[in-house]
Every structure is written in C-alpha cells, then in structure tokens.
C-alpha cells in the first residue's frame, strides 16, 4: 500500500473549507438581516434545532448566542416530537438547521411550530428545499464541495454553518451593546469572569486582619504588626485614620545597613510616603495591573477619605484565580 502524503491531504481540506467560508459573504443579504431582526426583537428565547452533525453545530450556536446576550437553547428534533416541543412558545424564534433542507425529523415538527405561532428561521444549503420554503426567512449556507473526497461526510457544510452561526451571534452582540462585563456575568466560573467580576472588597483583608499602626509607632511596633498580619506590609495612619505612609518587607531590607534603632526610631522616619493605593470597588484585575506596572507586591485599599479599609497582595490574587 502506497504511503499517503498526510500533510498535503490535510492542506487540501483546509483550502476547501477556507473557500467555503469565503463563499458565505455572498449570503449575507436581506434574509440574514431579517433573521437578525427576528432574533433581536424576540421576547422569548431562540430555539435551535438540528439533527446529526447539524445538531452538534446547532448546540454550539445556541451556546454562543446564550453567552453573548441572546437567550437561547438547543432542542433535539427527535426529543421535540416526544414532549420537548412544550419548551417552545409563541414568543420564541426557532432556528432550524439542515444542510439538505429535507431532514425528516426536522420537517416533522414544522407544522406544530407554525401552529404554536413561533417565528421560523431556516439555515440550509438549499434555498429551494422544503424547509427553506416553509420558513419565515432563510439563511443560505451552500458550499461548492465537501472536504470529504466522497462528498458524504459533512465537513465544509458544517464549518460554513458554524461560521454563519457566529456571524448571527456577533451581529446581535453588537446590536445589543453587549459588553465585556455582560459576558462575564454568564462566565463567572472562567478566568475571564473572575477578572471582570471580582473586586477588591471581595478579597481584601479588612477589620482586624488589616495591618495598620499609628504614626507615633516605633519601627519595632510596625514589625510586630507585619508579623501578626502576615501580608509583608503595614499601613501608617494619623489620628484621623488617614493614610500617612506604608512600610513593607522591601523597606525593611533597605534599612538594614542604615543606622536605625528599631526600638527608638519612629516608623515615619523610614516609611514610604504617598504609596500607591487602590479603591475598594476597583476590579482585582485593575489592581493586578497597578502592581505589575509599579513592581510592587501589595496594595492598601482606601475609602474616599484616604482612610485604609483593607489590604491585599499577590498571593490574594493568586488564590482568587486572577493571576
């Protein structure tokens, strides 16, 4: 058996599928815009339905819509015929996917969808198909050829459908003014969600855990406070509890060679005045950027009166999953 050039075969697949994607631009027409309008104005949910490989692609399209501001979910057409049609209401828009437009399991539920009163969008590779003609609007995803040399396995057609689904989702995202913060609300478990949702008041050390000494304290008092609180720093405040300065492990190393009496000298003589600070409602990701830019390991969090109300360091960001 002759050795196959697997790399060339793979490159052929990529070339064919790239061409299929390029051809999609010709199908971004008034029908596509009408589909977007139906989904944008939908007061219910977008229900995505597809069978086989189209169903797998449909599940991904539904997930992308749902995570970008268009409430959506996937319904299997077989399950729909056995009770799941009860999930669909007259306020919903149904996006049906079938490359041929003649998938029996999908066509079987169309009369019921029309009776319910849901709007129907078809996404097929055949504008003259039964499904395309029954829909309120049709999005064409026709491809010149499948990447499968037999022309049987859905390859280019599923790629084109997936990309068209992304086009719908992103067009709607922009139309809704969907923001990164909105995205984070549907992704609280991911690293992006943590970066966009987590604020310093969620992770800062406060109350008795806040390292803080008065401006009359000696250096030894500050060292004891730093050891007790374990953050490698302490805030120094005046009698109005306003921040005067900061003393850190780094400051301690810098004064080791100086003629300093830790028992007698005031902490104000060695503290860093006007240290970098953060506000309690600042995003943890913003605090991380400050610390990285300024090459510091911790921050004091202050209120509007410049009074320390919390403290945090890199270890807190690491534990919170921001790093």
mmCIF file of C-alpha atoms in Angstrom:
data_model
loop_
_atom_site.group_PDB
_atom_site.id
_atom_site.type_symbol
_atom_site.label_atom_id
_atom_site.label_comp_id
_atom_site.label_asym_id
_atom_site.label_seq_id
_atom_site.Cartn_x
_atom_site.Cartn_y
_atom_site.Cartn_z
ATOM 1 C CA UNK A 1 0.000 0.000 0.000
ATOM 2 C CA UNK A 2 1.473 3.338 -1.085
ATOM 3 C CA UNK A 3 2.308 5.861 1.594
ATOM 4 C CA UNK A 4 -0.101 8.767 1.700
ATOM 5 C CA UNK A 5 1.027 12.376 1.957
ATOM 6 C CA UNK A 6 -0.999 13.165 5.072
ATOM 7 C CA UNK A 7 0.213 16.748 5.277
ATOM 8 C CA UNK A 8 -0.907 17.521 1.740
ATOM 9 C CA UNK A 9 -4.248 15.829 2.296
ATOM 10 C CA UNK A 10 -4.794 17.997 5.384
ATOM 11 C CA UNK A 11 -3.824 21.149 3.482
ATOM 12 C CA UNK A 12 -6.354 20.267 0.788
ATOM 13 C CA UNK A 13 -9.086 20.056 3.424
ATOM 14 C CA UNK A 14 -8.147 23.454 4.822
ATOM 15 C CA UNK A 15 -8.128 25.013 1.335
ATOM 16 C CA UNK A 16 -11.598 23.639 0.552
ATOM 17 C CA UNK A 17 -13.053 24.767 3.870
ATOM 18 C CA UNK A 18 -11.483 28.219 3.574
ATOM 19 C CA UNK A 19 -13.180 28.568 0.196
ATOM 20 C CA UNK A 20 -16.484 27.514 1.736
ATOM 21 C CA UNK A 21 -16.151 30.233 4.381
ATOM 22 C CA UNK A 22 -15.218 32.834 1.762
ATOM 23 C CA UNK A 23 -18.361 31.995 -0.199
ATOM 24 C CA UNK A 24 -20.525 32.827 2.824
ATOM 25 C CA UNK A 25 -20.052 36.556 2.216
ATOM 26 C CA UNK A 26 -22.432 36.265 -0.720
ATOM 27 C CA UNK A 27 -25.176 35.028 1.589
ATOM 28 C CA UNK A 28 -25.081 37.975 3.999
ATOM 29 C CA UNK A 29 -28.158 39.528 2.440
ATOM 30 C CA UNK A 30 -31.607 40.853 3.343
ATOM 31 C CA UNK A 31 -32.628 37.400 4.548
ATOM 32 C CA UNK A 32 -29.722 37.384 7.003
ATOM 33 C CA UNK A 33 -30.723 40.868 8.201
ATOM 34 C CA UNK A 34 -34.343 39.734 8.606
ATOM 35 C CA UNK A 35 -33.195 36.755 10.687
ATOM 36 C CA UNK A 36 -31.214 39.101 12.909
ATOM 37 C CA UNK A 37 -34.265 41.350 13.328
ATOM 38 C CA UNK A 38 -36.434 38.399 14.342
ATOM 39 C CA UNK A 39 -33.897 37.271 16.933
ATOM 40 C CA UNK A 40 -33.168 40.789 18.167
ATOM 41 C CA UNK A 41 -36.866 41.545 18.718
ATOM 42 C CA UNK A 42 -37.655 38.114 20.173
ATOM 43 C CA UNK A 43 -39.375 38.463 23.563
ATOM 44 C CA UNK A 44 -38.855 34.785 24.328
ATOM 45 C CA UNK A 45 -35.929 32.522 23.523
ATOM 46 C CA UNK A 46 -34.110 31.481 20.372
ATOM 47 C CA UNK A 47 -34.566 27.727 19.997
ATOM 48 C CA UNK A 48 -32.003 25.961 17.812
ATOM 49 C CA UNK A 49 -32.975 22.637 16.238
ATOM 50 C CA UNK A 50 -30.853 20.291 14.132
ATOM 51 C CA UNK A 51 -30.291 16.582 13.533
ATOM 52 C CA UNK A 52 -26.994 14.678 13.409
ATOM 53 C CA UNK A 53 -23.951 16.808 12.631
ATOM 54 C CA UNK A 54 -26.229 19.816 12.154
ATOM 55 C CA UNK A 55 -27.444 19.198 15.677
ATOM 56 C CA UNK A 56 -23.912 19.263 17.059
ATOM 57 C CA UNK A 57 -23.286 22.557 15.274
ATOM 58 C CA UNK A 58 -26.666 23.827 16.457
ATOM 59 C CA UNK A 59 -25.744 23.119 20.063
ATOM 60 C CA UNK A 60 -22.638 25.244 19.712
ATOM 61 C CA UNK A 61 -24.575 28.055 18.013
ATOM 62 C CA UNK A 62 -27.146 28.039 20.825
ATOM 63 C CA UNK A 63 -24.361 28.180 23.426
ATOM 64 C CA UNK A 64 -22.665 31.078 21.639
ATOM 65 C CA UNK A 65 -25.939 33.009 21.379
ATOM 66 C CA UNK A 66 -26.712 32.431 25.060
ATOM 67 C CA UNK A 67 -23.277 33.604 26.207
ATOM 68 C CA UNK A 68 -23.390 36.777 24.099
ATOM 69 C CA UNK A 69 -26.702 38.272 25.141
ATOM 70 C CA UNK A 70 -29.306 36.315 23.141
ATOM 71 C CA UNK A 71 -31.090 33.803 25.413
ATOM 72 C CA UNK A 72 -31.067 30.506 23.532
ATOM 73 C CA UNK A 73 -31.050 26.751 23.955
ATOM 74 C CA UNK A 74 -30.871 23.654 21.763
ATOM 75 C CA UNK A 75 -33.706 21.160 21.289
ATOM 76 C CA UNK A 76 -33.166 17.805 19.608
ATOM 77 C CA UNK A 77 -35.859 17.257 16.929
ATOM 78 C CA UNK A 78 -36.404 13.650 17.978
ATOM 79 C CA UNK A 79 -36.977 14.669 21.592
ATOM 80 C CA UNK A 80 -39.142 17.554 20.397
ATOM 81 C CA UNK A 81 -41.552 15.048 18.842
ATOM 82 C CA UNK A 82 -41.825 13.282 22.184
ATOM 83 C CA UNK A 83 -42.645 16.153 24.522
ATOM 84 C CA UNK A 84 -39.885 18.739 24.276
ATOM 85 C CA UNK A 85 -41.992 20.891 21.959
ATOM 86 C CA UNK A 86 -43.601 22.004 25.199
ATOM 87 C CA UNK A 87 -40.481 24.112 25.760
ATOM 88 C CA UNK A 88 -41.353 26.300 22.777
ATOM 89 C CA UNK A 89 -43.851 29.178 22.920
ATOM 90 C CA UNK A 90 -45.346 31.701 20.517
ATOM 91 C CA UNK A 91 -42.835 34.279 21.805
ATOM 92 C CA UNK A 92 -39.867 32.220 20.636
ATOM 93 C CA UNK A 93 -37.878 32.218 17.409
ATOM 94 C CA UNK A 94 -36.853 28.798 16.121
ATOM 95 C CA UNK A 95 -33.625 28.421 14.130
ATOM 96 C CA UNK A 96 -33.752 25.110 12.228
ATOM 97 C CA UNK A 97 -30.560 23.736 10.675
ATOM 98 C CA UNK A 98 -30.412 21.174 7.877
ATOM 99 C CA UNK A 99 -27.866 21.118 5.066
ATOM 100 C CA UNK A 100 -30.294 19.435 2.655
ATOM 101 C CA UNK A 101 -33.349 21.210 3.997
ATOM 102 C CA UNK A 102 -35.145 17.865 3.786
ATOM 103 C CA UNK A 103 -34.276 16.272 7.151
ATOM 104 C CA UNK A 104 -37.336 14.235 8.093
ATOM 105 C CA UNK A 105 -37.073 14.668 11.871
ATOM 106 C CA UNK A 106 -36.952 18.459 11.455
ATOM 107 C CA UNK A 107 -39.720 18.692 8.859
ATOM 108 C CA UNK A 108 -41.965 16.556 11.045
ATOM 109 C CA UNK A 109 -42.223 19.246 13.730
ATOM 110 C CA UNK A 110 -42.607 22.275 11.425
ATOM 111 C CA UNK A 111 -46.444 22.107 11.336
ATOM 112 C CA UNK A 112 -46.553 22.136 15.138
ATOM 113 C CA UNK A 113 -44.124 25.064 15.336
ATOM 114 C CA UNK A 114 -46.317 27.015 12.932
ATOM 115 C CA UNK A 115 -49.419 26.152 14.932
ATOM 116 C CA UNK A 116 -47.716 27.341 18.114
ATOM 117 C CA UNK A 117 -47.019 30.636 16.337
ATOM 118 C CA UNK A 118 -43.229 30.722 16.771
ATOM 119 C CA UNK A 119 -41.249 32.509 14.066
ATOM 120 C CA UNK A 120 -39.152 30.160 11.959
ATOM 121 C CA UNK A 121 -35.640 30.734 10.534
ATOM 122 C CA UNK A 122 -34.154 28.031 8.320
ATOM 123 C CA UNK A 123 -30.416 27.638 7.753
ATOM 124 C CA UNK A 124 -29.795 25.245 4.859
ATOM 125 C CA UNK A 125 -27.556 24.650 1.875
ATOM 126 C CA UNK A 126 -30.544 24.526 -0.483
ATOM 127 C CA UNK A 127 -32.714 27.653 -0.938
ATOM 128 C CA UNK A 128 -35.286 25.565 -2.876
ATOM 129 C CA UNK A 129 -35.666 22.967 -0.131
ATOM 130 C CA UNK A 130 -38.898 22.247 1.732
ATOM 131 C CA UNK A 131 -37.525 23.677 4.963
ATOM 132 C CA UNK A 132 -36.335 26.885 3.289
ATOM 133 C CA UNK A 133 -39.763 27.452 1.713
ATOM 134 C CA UNK A 134 -41.649 26.834 4.974
ATOM 135 C CA UNK A 135 -39.550 29.278 6.996
ATOM 136 C CA UNK A 136 -40.265 32.954 7.631
ATOM 137 C CA UNK A 137 -36.764 33.653 6.388
ATOM 138 C CA UNK A 138 -33.935 31.518 5.044
ATOM 139 C CA UNK A 139 -30.178 31.832 5.536
ATOM 140 C CA UNK A 140 -28.195 30.058 2.841
ATOM 141 C CA UNK A 141 -25.027 28.160 3.809
ATOM 142 C CA UNK A 142 -24.457 26.420 0.492
ATOM 143 C CA UNK A 143 -20.920 25.172 -0.210
ATOM 144 C CA UNK A 144 -19.282 24.265 -3.525
ATOM 145 C CA UNK A 145 -17.948 20.980 -2.202
ATOM 146 C CA UNK A 146 -17.412 18.997 0.951
ATOM 147 C CA UNK A 147 -13.828 18.490 2.078
ATOM 148 C CA UNK A 148 -14.629 14.786 2.271
ATOM 149 C CA UNK A 149 -13.423 13.316 -1.063
ATOM 150 C CA UNK A 150 -16.511 11.115 -1.172
ATOM 151 C CA UNK A 151 -18.747 14.140 -0.784
ATOM 152 C CA UNK A 152 -20.566 12.338 2.010
ATOM 153 C CA UNK A 153 -19.193 13.348 5.428
ATOM 154 C CA UNK A 154 -20.394 16.813 6.468
ATOM 155 C CA UNK A 155 -17.201 18.874 6.555
ATOM 156 C CA UNK A 156 -17.259 22.147 4.622
ATOM 157 C CA UNK A 157 -21.013 22.396 5.146
ATOM 158 C CA UNK A 158 -20.798 22.122 8.926
ATOM 159 C CA UNK A 159 -17.905 24.606 9.015
ATOM 160 C CA UNK A 160 -19.930 27.090 6.956
ATOM 161 C CA UNK A 161 -22.938 26.621 9.231
ATOM 162 C CA UNK A 162 -20.829 27.178 12.325
ATOM 163 C CA UNK A 163 -19.323 30.371 10.915
ATOM 164 C CA UNK A 164 -22.749 31.669 9.882
ATOM 165 C CA UNK A 165 -23.962 30.995 13.418
ATOM 166 C CA UNK A 166 -21.048 33.041 14.763
ATOM 167 C CA UNK A 167 -21.973 35.820 12.330
ATOM 168 C CA UNK A 168 -25.520 35.871 13.720
ATOM 169 C CA UNK A 169 -24.329 35.849 17.338
ATOM 170 C CA UNK A 170 -21.762 38.615 16.910
ATOM 171 C CA UNK A 171 -24.106 40.790 14.849
ATOM 172 C CA UNK A 172 -26.663 40.521 17.650
ATOM 173 C CA UNK A 173 -23.995 41.095 20.310
ATOM 174 C CA UNK A 174 -23.076 44.409 18.711
ATOM 175 C CA UNK A 175 -26.692 45.420 18.156
ATOM 176 C CA UNK A 176 -27.458 44.850 21.847
ATOM 177 C CA UNK A 177 -24.441 46.830 23.024
ATOM 178 C CA UNK A 178 -23.266 43.714 24.855
ATOM 179 C CA UNK A 179 -20.173 44.467 26.980
ATOM 180 C CA UNK A 180 -17.306 42.509 28.487
ATOM 181 C CA UNK A 181 -18.993 42.844 31.880
ATOM 182 C CA UNK A 182 -22.186 41.353 30.448
ATOM 183 C CA UNK A 183 -20.109 38.489 29.064
ATOM 184 C CA UNK A 184 -18.523 37.914 32.464
ATOM 185 C CA UNK A 185 -21.936 37.528 34.113
ATOM 186 C CA UNK A 186 -22.551 34.406 32.049
ATOM 187 C CA UNK A 187 -18.986 33.127 32.623
ATOM 188 C CA UNK A 188 -18.431 33.520 36.388
ATOM 189 C CA UNK A 189 -16.514 30.266 36.608
ATOM 190 C CA UNK A 190 -13.923 31.152 33.983
ATOM 191 C CA UNK A 191 -10.754 33.174 34.358
ATOM 192 C CA UNK A 192 -12.265 35.982 32.266
ATOM 193 C CA UNK A 193 -15.288 36.105 34.548
ATOM 194 C CA UNK A 194 -13.097 36.358 37.621
ATOM 195 C CA UNK A 195 -11.079 39.168 36.071
ATOM 196 C CA UNK A 196 -14.170 41.128 35.080
ATOM 197 C CA UNK A 197 -16.332 40.488 38.143
ATOM 198 C CA UNK A 198 -14.020 40.164 41.131
ATOM 199 C CA UNK A 199 -13.487 43.409 43.045
ATOM 200 C CA UNK A 200 -11.016 44.186 45.789
ATOM 201 C CA UNK A 201 -13.677 44.256 48.502
ATOM 202 C CA UNK A 202 -14.286 40.576 47.672
ATOM 203 C CA UNK A 203 -10.731 39.520 48.538
ATOM 204 C CA UNK A 204 -9.106 42.244 50.674
ATOM 205 C CA UNK A 205 -8.036 41.753 54.285
ATOM 206 C CA UNK A 206 -10.120 44.077 56.451
ATOM 207 C CA UNK A 207 -11.109 44.754 60.047
ATOM 208 C CA UNK A 208 -8.737 43.069 62.471
ATOM 209 C CA UNK A 209 -6.851 41.469 59.576
ATOM 210 C CA UNK A 210 -5.784 44.873 58.212
ATOM 211 C CA UNK A 211 -2.142 45.654 59.158
ATOM 212 C CA UNK A 212 -2.103 49.194 60.498
ATOM 213 C CA UNK A 213 -0.150 51.270 63.064
ATOM 214 C CA UNK A 214 -0.307 54.886 64.181
ATOM 215 C CA UNK A 215 2.228 57.487 63.127
ATOM 216 C CA UNK A 216 3.678 57.554 66.667
ATOM 217 C CA UNK A 217 4.587 53.861 66.479
ATOM 218 C CA UNK A 218 8.207 52.734 66.598
ATOM 219 C CA UNK A 219 9.723 50.596 63.870
ATOM 220 C CA UNK A 220 9.557 47.546 66.146
ATOM 221 C CA UNK A 221 5.806 48.064 66.569
ATOM 222 C CA UNK A 222 5.375 48.065 62.801
ATOM 223 C CA UNK A 223 7.439 44.866 62.511
ATOM 224 C CA UNK A 224 5.283 43.154 65.109
ATOM 225 C CA UNK A 225 2.121 44.222 63.234
ATOM 226 C CA UNK A 226 3.537 42.942 59.950
ATOM 227 C CA UNK A 227 4.386 39.590 61.525
ATOM 228 C CA UNK A 228 0.927 39.251 63.084
ATOM 229 C CA UNK A 229 -0.995 40.059 59.909
ATOM 230 C CA UNK A 230 1.309 38.206 57.527
ATOM 231 C CA UNK A 231 0.964 40.464 54.480
ATOM 232 C CA UNK A 232 4.531 41.760 54.374
ATOM 233 C CA UNK A 233 3.459 45.364 54.959
ATOM 234 C CA UNK A 234 1.616 47.730 57.249
ATOM 235 C CA UNK A 235 -0.193 50.998 56.744
ATOM 236 C CA UNK A 236 0.726 54.022 58.872
ATOM 237 C CA UNK A 237 -2.128 56.373 59.791
ATOM 238 C CA UNK A 238 -2.558 59.667 61.645
ATOM 239 C CA UNK A 239 -5.024 60.348 64.463
ATOM 240 C CA UNK A 240 -7.793 60.849 61.858
ATOM 241 C CA UNK A 241 -7.008 57.390 60.473
ATOM 242 C CA UNK A 242 -5.874 58.926 57.214
ATOM 243 C CA UNK A 243 -3.076 57.149 55.410
ATOM 244 C CA UNK A 244 0.354 58.674 56.062
ATOM 245 C CA UNK A 245 2.539 56.020 54.537
ATOM 246 C CA UNK A 246 3.414 52.351 54.058
ATOM 247 C CA UNK A 247 6.166 50.131 55.393
ATOM 248 C CA UNK A 248 6.959 46.840 53.651
ATOM 249 C CA UNK A 249 9.386 43.936 53.785
ATOM 250 C CA UNK A 250 11.247 45.697 50.980
ATOM 251 C CA UNK A 251 11.624 48.820 53.122
ATOM 252 C CA UNK A 252 12.955 46.662 55.942
ATOM 253 C CA UNK A 253 15.670 45.206 53.718
ATOM 254 C CA UNK A 254 16.643 48.691 52.577
ATOM 255 C CA UNK A 255 17.217 49.972 56.120
ATOM 256 C CA UNK A 256 19.250 47.001 57.341
ATOM 257 C CA UNK A 257 22.526 48.769 56.519
ATOM 258 C CA UNK A 258 21.338 52.130 57.837
ATOM 259 C CA UNK A 259 21.992 53.352 61.353
ATOM 260 C CA UNK A 260 18.467 52.730 62.568
ATOM 261 C CA UNK A 261 17.316 51.832 66.053
ATOM 262 C CA UNK A 262 14.140 49.803 65.617
ATOM 263 C CA UNK A 263 13.302 50.242 69.316
ATOM 264 C CA UNK A 264 13.590 54.020 69.355
ATOM 265 C CA UNK A 265 13.125 55.370 65.822
ATOM 266 C CA UNK A 266 9.657 56.282 64.605
ATOM 267 C CA UNK A 267 8.136 54.346 61.734
ATOM 268 C CA UNK A 268 7.504 57.658 59.964
ATOM 269 C CA UNK A 269 11.284 58.088 59.540
ATOM 270 C CA UNK A 270 11.558 55.021 57.304
ATOM 271 C CA UNK A 271 8.103 54.585 55.772
ATOM 272 C CA UNK A 272 7.253 55.205 52.129
ATOM 273 C CA UNK A 273 5.160 58.352 51.889
ATOM 274 C CA UNK A 274 2.321 58.639 49.369
ATOM 275 C CA UNK A 275 2.280 54.933 48.493
ATOM 276 C CA UNK A 276 0.256 53.515 45.618
ATOM 277 C CA UNK A 277 -3.275 52.735 46.785
ATOM 278 C CA UNK A 278 -6.488 51.252 45.411
ATOM 279 C CA UNK A 279 -10.211 51.852 45.973
ATOM 280 C CA UNK A 280 -12.395 49.091 47.361
ATOM 281 C CA UNK A 281 -14.628 48.946 44.266
ATOM 282 C CA UNK A 282 -11.681 48.563 41.894
ATOM 283 C CA UNK A 283 -11.551 45.377 39.842
ATOM 284 C CA UNK A 284 -8.979 42.899 41.078
ATOM 285 C CA UNK A 285 -7.586 42.834 37.529
ATOM 286 C CA UNK A 286 -7.013 46.606 37.715
ATOM 287 C CA UNK A 287 -5.136 46.207 40.986
ATOM 288 C CA UNK A 288 -3.011 43.494 39.395
ATOM 289 C CA UNK A 289 -2.046 45.844 36.585
ATOM 290 C CA UNK A 290 -1.009 48.550 39.085
ATOM 291 C CA UNK A 291 1.131 46.069 40.976
ATOM 292 C CA UNK A 292 2.752 44.744 37.814
ATOM 293 C CA UNK A 293 3.383 48.229 36.385
ATOM 294 C CA UNK A 294 4.816 49.594 39.649
ATOM 295 C CA UNK A 295 6.627 46.350 40.526
ATOM 296 C CA UNK A 296 5.077 46.142 43.980
ATOM 297 C CA UNK A 297 3.727 43.122 45.836
ATOM 298 C CA UNK A 298 0.795 44.619 47.732
ATOM 299 C CA UNK A 299 -1.673 47.452 47.964
ATOM 300 C CA UNK A 300 -3.533 49.315 50.680
ATOM 301 C CA UNK A 301 -7.200 49.880 49.856
ATOM 302 C CA UNK A 302 -8.593 53.248 50.953
ATOM 303 C CA UNK A 303 -12.003 54.927 51.109
ATOM 304 C CA UNK A 304 -12.912 58.373 49.796
ATOM 305 C CA UNK A 305 -11.340 59.962 52.902
ATOM 306 C CA UNK A 306 -7.991 58.275 52.209
ATOM 307 C CA UNK A 307 -8.507 56.005 55.205
ATOM 308 C CA UNK A 308 -7.225 52.412 54.927
ATOM 309 C CA UNK A 309 -10.074 49.901 54.897
ATOM 310 C CA UNK A 310 -8.244 46.878 53.507
ATOM 311 C CA UNK A 311 -5.042 45.372 52.181
ATOM 312 C CA UNK A 312 -4.122 42.684 49.679
ATOM 313 C CA UNK A 313 -1.088 41.187 47.983
ATOM 314 C CA UNK A 314 -0.171 38.986 45.039
ATOM 315 C CA UNK A 315 -0.963 35.834 47.000
ATOM 316 C CA UNK A 316 -4.560 37.001 47.410
ATOM 317 C CA UNK A 317 -4.881 37.486 43.639
ATOM 318 C CA UNK A 318 -3.340 34.072 43.052
ATOM 319 C CA UNK A 319 -5.798 32.396 45.436
ATOM 320 C CA UNK A 320 -8.680 34.211 43.778
ATOM 321 C CA UNK A 321 -7.636 32.912 40.358
ATOM 322 C CA UNK A 322 -6.953 36.351 38.874
ATOM 323 C CA UNK A 323 -3.310 35.512 38.157
#
